[in-house]
């Protein structure tokens, strides 16, 4: 699950369930399938999160700044 909690915020842009808990996973899947408006809202928010935090150009620019001397 490395990195998942940094990307997915339960109740804001997705569902998080405990590891090795198939009942919780089934409940989350059922919730996603049963509420199309929330599913779409989470999908939009998830995309916005990825675009904001994991933009390749911005990440590369930050890395370049860190590696430049002085």
mmCIF file of N, CA, C and O in Angstrom, residues 11-15 35-49:
data_model
loop_
_atom_site.group_PDB
_atom_site.id
_atom_site.type_symbol
_atom_site.label_atom_id
_atom_site.label_comp_id
_atom_site.label_asym_id
_atom_site.label_seq_id
_atom_site.Cartn_x
_atom_site.Cartn_y
_atom_site.Cartn_z
ATOM 1 N N UNK A 11 -12.960 9.446 1.649
ATOM 2 C CA UNK A 11 -14.118 10.317 1.753
ATOM 3 C C UNK A 11 -14.005 11.615 0.976
ATOM 4 O O UNK A 11 -14.967 12.375 0.913
ATOM 5 N N UNK A 12 -12.831 11.882 0.402
ATOM 6 C CA UNK A 12 -12.663 13.096 -0.402
ATOM 7 C C UNK A 12 -12.436 12.785 -1.872
ATOM 8 O O UNK A 12 -13.020 13.411 -2.740
ATOM 9 N N UNK A 13 -11.536 11.836 -2.135
ATOM 10 C CA UNK A 13 -11.271 11.487 -3.531
ATOM 11 C C UNK A 13 -11.190 9.977 -3.731
ATOM 12 O O UNK A 13 -10.656 9.503 -4.707
ATOM 13 N N UNK A 14 -11.726 9.253 -2.778
ATOM 14 C CA UNK A 14 -11.748 7.804 -2.900
ATOM 15 C C UNK A 14 -12.103 7.134 -1.594
ATOM 16 O O UNK A 14 -12.494 7.777 -0.628
ATOM 17 N N UNK A 15 -11.959 5.838 -1.605
ATOM 18 C CA UNK A 15 -12.245 5.033 -0.437
ATOM 19 C C UNK A 15 -10.971 4.313 -0.020
ATOM 20 O O UNK A 15 -10.273 3.745 -0.854
ATOM 21 N N UNK A 35 -23.485 4.782 -6.000
ATOM 22 C CA UNK A 35 -23.604 6.238 -5.939
ATOM 23 C C UNK A 35 -22.770 6.844 -7.063
ATOM 24 O O UNK A 35 -21.636 7.263 -6.864
ATOM 25 N N UNK A 36 -23.365 6.893 -8.251
ATOM 26 C CA UNK A 36 -22.629 7.344 -9.434
ATOM 27 C C UNK A 36 -22.143 8.783 -9.294
ATOM 28 O O UNK A 36 -21.037 9.114 -9.723
ATOM 29 N N UNK A 37 -22.934 9.641 -8.672
ATOM 30 C CA UNK A 37 -22.517 11.042 -8.517
ATOM 31 C C UNK A 37 -21.263 11.137 -7.651
ATOM 32 O O UNK A 37 -20.331 11.872 -7.977
ATOM 33 N N UNK A 38 -21.238 10.393 -6.562
ATOM 34 C CA UNK A 38 -20.054 10.426 -5.704
ATOM 35 C C UNK A 38 -18.864 9.801 -6.410
ATOM 36 O O UNK A 38 -17.747 10.313 -6.335
ATOM 37 N N UNK A 39 -19.093 8.703 -7.132
ATOM 38 C CA UNK A 39 -18.020 8.053 -7.885
ATOM 39 C C UNK A 39 -17.391 9.039 -8.873
ATOM 40 O O UNK A 39 -16.175 9.169 -8.953
ATOM 41 N N UNK A 40 -18.225 9.761 -9.599
ATOM 42 C CA UNK A 40 -17.715 10.746 -10.571
ATOM 43 C C UNK A 40 -16.975 11.885 -9.869
ATOM 44 O O UNK A 40 -15.938 12.350 -10.336
ATOM 45 N N UNK A 41 -17.515 12.351 -8.743
ATOM 46 C CA UNK A 41 -16.868 13.420 -7.974
ATOM 47 C C UNK A 41 -15.494 12.958 -7.492
ATOM 48 O O UNK A 41 -14.504 13.687 -7.605
ATOM 49 N N UNK A 42 -15.414 11.744 -6.978
ATOM 50 C CA UNK A 42 -14.133 11.202 -6.527
ATOM 51 C C UNK A 42 -13.166 11.062 -7.693
ATOM 52 O O UNK A 42 -11.978 11.333 -7.554
ATOM 53 N N UNK A 43 -13.660 10.626 -8.838
ATOM 54 C CA UNK A 43 -12.797 10.475 -10.011
ATOM 55 C C UNK A 43 -12.228 11.833 -10.426
ATOM 56 O O UNK A 43 -11.027 11.942 -10.716
ATOM 57 N N UNK A 44 -13.054 12.852 -10.434
ATOM 58 C CA UNK A 44 -12.581 14.197 -10.798
ATOM 59 C C UNK A 44 -11.566 14.714 -9.786
ATOM 60 O O UNK A 44 -10.535 15.278 -10.152
ATOM 61 N N UNK A 45 -11.850 14.520 -8.500
ATOM 62 C CA UNK A 45 -10.927 14.973 -7.464
ATOM 63 C C UNK A 45 -9.612 14.191 -7.509
ATOM 64 O O UNK A 45 -8.547 14.771 -7.265
ATOM 65 N N UNK A 46 -9.703 12.911 -7.798
ATOM 66 C CA UNK A 46 -8.491 12.093 -7.888
ATOM 67 C C UNK A 46 -7.599 12.571 -9.023
ATOM 68 O O UNK A 46 -6.381 12.693 -8.860
ATOM 69 N N UNK A 47 -8.202 12.840 -10.147
ATOM 70 C CA UNK A 47 -7.422 13.340 -11.276
ATOM 71 C C UNK A 47 -6.769 14.676 -10.928
ATOM 72 O O UNK A 47 -5.589 14.903 -11.223
ATOM 73 N N UNK A 48 -7.521 15.560 -10.288
ATOM 74 C CA UNK A 48 -6.977 16.862 -9.901
ATOM 75 C C UNK A 48 -5.812 16.691 -8.926
ATOM 76 O O UNK A 48 -4.804 17.401 -9.020
ATOM 77 N N UNK A 49 -5.914 15.742 -8.011
ATOM 78 C CA UNK A 49 -4.832 15.481 -7.063
ATOM 79 C C UNK A 49 -3.577 15.032 -7.784
ATOM 80 O O UNK A 49 -2.482 15.529 -7.521
#
